mmCIF file of C-alpha atoms in Angstrom:
data_model
loop_
_atom_site.group_PDB
_atom_site.id
_atom_site.type_symbol
_atom_site.label_atom_id
_atom_site.label_comp_id
_atom_site.label_asym_id
_atom_site.label_seq_id
_atom_site.Cartn_x
_atom_site.Cartn_y
_atom_site.Cartn_z
ATOM 1 C CA UNK A 28 -18.694 5.438 13.949
ATOM 2 C CA UNK A 29 -17.367 8.952 13.052
ATOM 3 C CA UNK A 30 -15.321 9.100 10.152
ATOM 4 C CA UNK A 31 -12.952 12.127 11.094
ATOM 5 C CA UNK A 32 -10.021 12.105 10.685
ATOM 6 C CA UNK A 33 -9.717 8.517 8.536
ATOM 7 C CA UNK A 34 -8.341 8.237 5.000
ATOM 8 C CA UNK A 35 -10.194 10.150 2.253
ATOM 9 C CA UNK A 36 -7.907 9.532 -0.791
ATOM 10 C CA UNK A 37 -4.040 9.509 -0.988
ATOM 11 C CA UNK A 38 -2.339 9.958 -4.360
ATOM 12 C CA UNK A 39 1.333 8.297 -4.759
ATOM 13 C CA UNK A 40 3.784 9.420 -7.808
ATOM 14 C CA UNK A 41 4.973 7.197 -10.151
ATOM 15 C CA UNK A 42 7.351 7.899 -12.750
ATOM 16 C CA UNK A 43 5.282 5.461 -15.454
ATOM 17 C CA UNK A 44 1.343 4.686 -14.994
ATOM 18 C CA UNK A 45 1.941 1.775 -17.241
ATOM 19 C CA UNK A 46 4.796 0.492 -15.839
ATOM 20 C CA UNK A 47 3.783 0.675 -12.270
ATOM 21 C CA UNK A 48 0.065 -0.413 -13.397
ATOM 22 C CA UNK A 49 0.689 -4.380 -12.721
ATOM 23 C CA UNK A 50 2.407 -4.142 -9.091
ATOM 24 C CA UNK A 51 -0.489 -1.992 -8.290
ATOM 25 C CA UNK A 52 -3.195 -3.531 -10.004
ATOM 26 C CA UNK A 53 -2.307 -6.800 -8.122
ATOM 27 C CA UNK A 54 -1.537 -5.235 -4.988
ATOM 28 C CA UNK A 55 -4.876 -3.130 -4.842
ATOM 29 C CA UNK A 56 -7.020 -5.833 -6.094
ATOM 30 C CA UNK A 57 -6.235 -8.419 -3.405
ATOM 31 C CA UNK A 58 -6.748 -5.494 -0.690
ATOM 32 C CA UNK A 59 -10.238 -5.061 -2.284
ATOM 33 C CA UNK A 60 -10.297 -2.188 -3.990
ATOM 34 C CA UNK A 61 -11.725 -1.694 -7.637
ATOM 35 C CA UNK A 62 -10.087 0.464 -10.550
ATOM 36 C CA UNK A 63 -12.809 3.469 -11.216
ATOM 37 C CA UNK A 64 -11.080 5.665 -13.522
ATOM 38 C CA UNK A 65 -7.699 5.535 -15.276
ATOM 39 C CA UNK A 66 -5.896 7.228 -18.380
ATOM 40 C CA UNK A 67 -2.891 6.544 -19.952
ATOM 41 C CA UNK A 68 -0.896 9.268 -21.732
ATOM 42 C CA UNK A 69 2.743 9.909 -23.277
ATOM 43 C CA UNK A 70 2.545 12.727 -20.781
ATOM 44 C CA UNK A 71 0.434 11.738 -17.989
ATOM 45 C CA UNK A 72 -1.736 8.546 -16.627
ATOM 46 C CA UNK A 73 -3.148 7.752 -13.522
ATOM 47 C CA UNK A 74 -5.447 5.636 -12.221
ATOM 48 C CA UNK A 75 -8.081 5.602 -9.353
ATOM 49 C CA UNK A 76 -8.569 2.762 -6.600
ATOM 50 C CA UNK A 77 -11.506 3.120 -4.465
ATOM 51 C CA UNK A 78 -13.076 0.886 -1.805
ATOM 52 C CA UNK A 79 -16.876 0.717 -2.136
ATOM 53 C CA UNK A 80 -17.666 -1.814 0.417
ATOM 54 C CA UNK A 81 -16.293 0.776 3.109
ATOM 55 C CA UNK A 82 -18.598 3.799 4.681
ATOM 56 C CA UNK A 83 -16.606 6.718 3.644
ATOM 57 C CA UNK A 84 -15.192 7.054 0.799
ATOM 58 C CA UNK A 85 -11.595 5.721 0.544
ATOM 59 C CA UNK A 86 -9.521 6.158 -2.300
ATOM 60 C CA UNK A 87 -5.483 5.840 -3.651
ATOM 61 C CA UNK A 88 -4.683 7.391 -7.136
ATOM 62 C CA UNK A 89 -1.503 6.599 -8.690
ATOM 63 C CA UNK A 90 -0.257 9.736 -11.040
ATOM 64 C CA UNK A 91 2.538 9.717 -13.751
ATOM 65 C CA UNK A 92 4.511 12.541 -12.616
ATOM 66 C CA UNK A 93 5.092 14.845 -15.443
ATOM 67 C CA UNK A 94 8.285 16.198 -16.958
ATOM 68 C CA UNK A 95 10.595 17.407 -15.776
ATOM 69 C CA UNK A 96 10.103 16.097 -12.512
ATOM 70 C CA UNK A 97 10.597 12.400 -14.170
ATOM 71 C CA UNK A 98 14.187 11.740 -14.161
ATOM 72 C CA UNK A 99 14.281 13.132 -10.062
ATOM 73 C CA UNK A 100 14.075 9.320 -8.378
ATOM 74 C CA UNK A 101 12.662 8.474 -5.148
ATOM 75 C CA UNK A 102 14.276 9.022 -1.666
ATOM 76 C CA UNK A 103 12.980 7.820 0.907
ATOM 77 C CA UNK A 104 12.494 9.801 3.467
ATOM 78 C CA UNK A 105 13.102 13.054 1.671
ATOM 79 C CA UNK A 106 10.708 16.179 2.075
ATOM 80 C CA UNK A 107 7.393 15.348 0.872
ATOM 81 C CA UNK A 108 8.101 11.846 0.092
ATOM 82 C CA UNK A 109 5.965 8.975 2.438
ATOM 83 C CA UNK A 110 9.031 7.060 4.041
ATOM 84 C CA UNK A 111 6.731 3.704 3.585
ATOM 85 C CA UNK A 112 2.391 2.915 3.281
ATOM 86 C CA UNK A 113 1.195 -0.345 5.476
ATOM 87 C CA UNK A 114 -1.835 -1.995 4.753
ATOM 88 C CA UNK A 115 -3.823 -4.009 7.190
ATOM 89 C CA UNK A 116 -3.777 -7.411 7.186
ATOM 90 C CA UNK A 117 -6.366 -9.513 8.275
ATOM 91 C CA UNK A 118 -4.188 -12.535 10.004
ATOM 92 C CA UNK A 119 -0.826 -13.655 10.085
ATOM 93 C CA UNK A 120 -1.857 -16.234 7.167
ATOM 94 C CA UNK A 121 -3.408 -13.503 4.798
ATOM 95 C CA UNK A 122 0.327 -11.566 5.378
ATOM 96 C CA UNK A 123 1.882 -15.297 4.423
ATOM 97 C CA UNK A 124 -1.159 -15.466 1.556
ATOM 98 C CA UNK A 125 -0.750 -11.673 0.635
ATOM 99 C CA UNK A 126 3.499 -12.464 0.167
ATOM 100 C CA UNK A 127 3.160 -15.891 -2.052
ATOM 101 C CA UNK A 128 0.072 -14.650 -4.610
ATOM 102 C CA UNK A 129 1.176 -11.216 -5.149
ATOM 103 C CA UNK A 130 4.335 -10.628 -4.238
ATOM 104 C CA UNK A 131 6.684 -13.187 -5.180
ATOM 105 C CA UNK A 132 4.929 -13.440 -8.900
ATOM 106 C CA UNK A 133 5.813 -10.078 -9.414
ATOM 107 C CA UNK A 134 9.363 -10.096 -7.911
ATOM 108 C CA UNK A 135 9.884 -12.418 -10.220
ATOM 109 C CA UNK A 136 8.236 -10.393 -13.209
ATOM 110 C CA UNK A 137 10.513 -7.875 -11.975
ATOM 111 C CA UNK A 138 7.975 -5.269 -10.907
ATOM 112 C CA UNK A 139 8.422 -5.049 -7.615
ATOM 113 C CA UNK A 140 11.570 -5.966 -4.478
ATOM 114 C CA UNK A 141 10.899 -8.492 -1.047
ATOM 115 C CA UNK A 142 12.792 -6.450 0.811
ATOM 116 C CA UNK A 143 11.480 -8.863 4.080
ATOM 117 C CA UNK A 144 9.596 -11.994 3.733
ATOM 118 C CA UNK A 145 6.734 -12.325 6.621
ATOM 119 C CA UNK A 146 8.821 -12.211 9.758
ATOM 120 C CA UNK A 147 7.799 -11.415 13.078
ATOM 121 C CA UNK A 148 9.154 -7.769 14.384
ATOM 122 C CA UNK A 149 9.124 -7.717 17.976
ATOM 123 C CA UNK A 150 10.835 -4.495 17.603
ATOM 124 C CA UNK A 151 7.721 -2.764 16.863
ATOM 125 C CA UNK A 152 5.003 -5.222 19.164
ATOM 126 C CA UNK A 153 4.540 -8.277 20.398
ATOM 127 C CA UNK A 154 2.987 -9.933 17.687
ATOM 128 C CA UNK A 155 3.939 -7.625 14.840
ATOM 129 C CA UNK A 156 4.087 -9.781 11.343
ATOM 130 C CA UNK A 157 5.088 -8.223 8.103
ATOM 131 C CA UNK A 158 6.002 -8.218 4.667
ATOM 132 C CA UNK A 159 8.240 -5.030 3.228
ATOM 133 C CA UNK A 160 7.983 -4.434 -0.438
ATOM 134 C CA UNK A 161 8.767 -2.056 -2.674
ATOM 135 C CA UNK A 162 7.244 -0.489 -5.519
ATOM 136 C CA UNK A 163 9.157 -0.602 -9.740
ATOM 137 C CA UNK A 164 10.152 3.394 -8.825
ATOM 138 C CA UNK A 165 11.836 1.962 -4.731
ATOM 139 C CA UNK A 166 8.242 3.156 -3.424
ATOM 140 C CA UNK A 167 7.594 0.960 0.428
ATOM 141 C CA UNK A 168 4.952 -0.606 1.082
ATOM 142 C CA UNK A 169 4.199 -3.266 4.227
ATOM 143 C CA UNK A 170 1.739 -5.735 4.647
ATOM 144 C CA UNK A 171 1.123 -6.113 8.728
ATOM 145 C CA UNK A 172 -1.242 -7.763 11.336
ATOM 146 C CA UNK A 173 -0.480 -6.263 14.784
ATOM 147 C CA UNK A 174 -3.130 -7.668 16.998
ATOM 148 C CA UNK A 175 -1.596 -5.516 19.611
ATOM 149 C CA UNK A 176 -3.353 -2.817 18.664
ATOM 150 C CA UNK A 177 -6.821 -4.542 19.450
ATOM 151 C CA UNK A 178 -5.259 -5.316 22.784
ATOM 152 C CA UNK A 179 -4.182 -1.763 23.724
ATOM 153 C CA UNK A 180 -7.261 -0.426 22.346
ATOM 154 C CA UNK A 181 -9.672 -3.495 25.162
ATOM 155 C CA UNK A 182 -7.712 -1.943 27.767
ATOM 156 C CA UNK A 183 -7.925 1.335 26.839
ATOM 157 C CA UNK A 184 -11.714 1.096 26.073
ATOM 158 C CA UNK A 185 -11.611 -1.019 29.578
ATOM 159 C CA UNK A 186 -10.065 2.107 31.886
ATOM 160 C CA UNK A 187 -12.407 4.236 30.521
ATOM 161 C CA UNK A 188 -15.927 2.454 30.694
#
């Protein structure tokens, strides 16, 4: 399989890496990432999270924003900011388990906000099931199963072959 076009790495800027670390540690470990490298300086910090089980480099880093930009709040939808990042789940049960085992404990500690508990989202696709949540800085994430993608892929493959 060609790896062209797959995500190689991504950097997510956060206000304070030490403050955001518990959120990202819980989420990334659940998703199969390992902490590769980290630094927690007063002026700058980072964590590099990697998936070693894939046949392509795949890394997501959280990096601390430097002054004077630390005081600029995240504005969803603004130029240069992501609207949200969605991670694939294996099943509806996986979405439920992630919500129960990762998000609820983080929310109880004030380390994330759950925008939507696991729910059907027919406005996106039949069978689309997701939970939506934000990190300590308000960056939005989603954990989703979308079986419709596989149905459409199978139809596309059979039409082509």
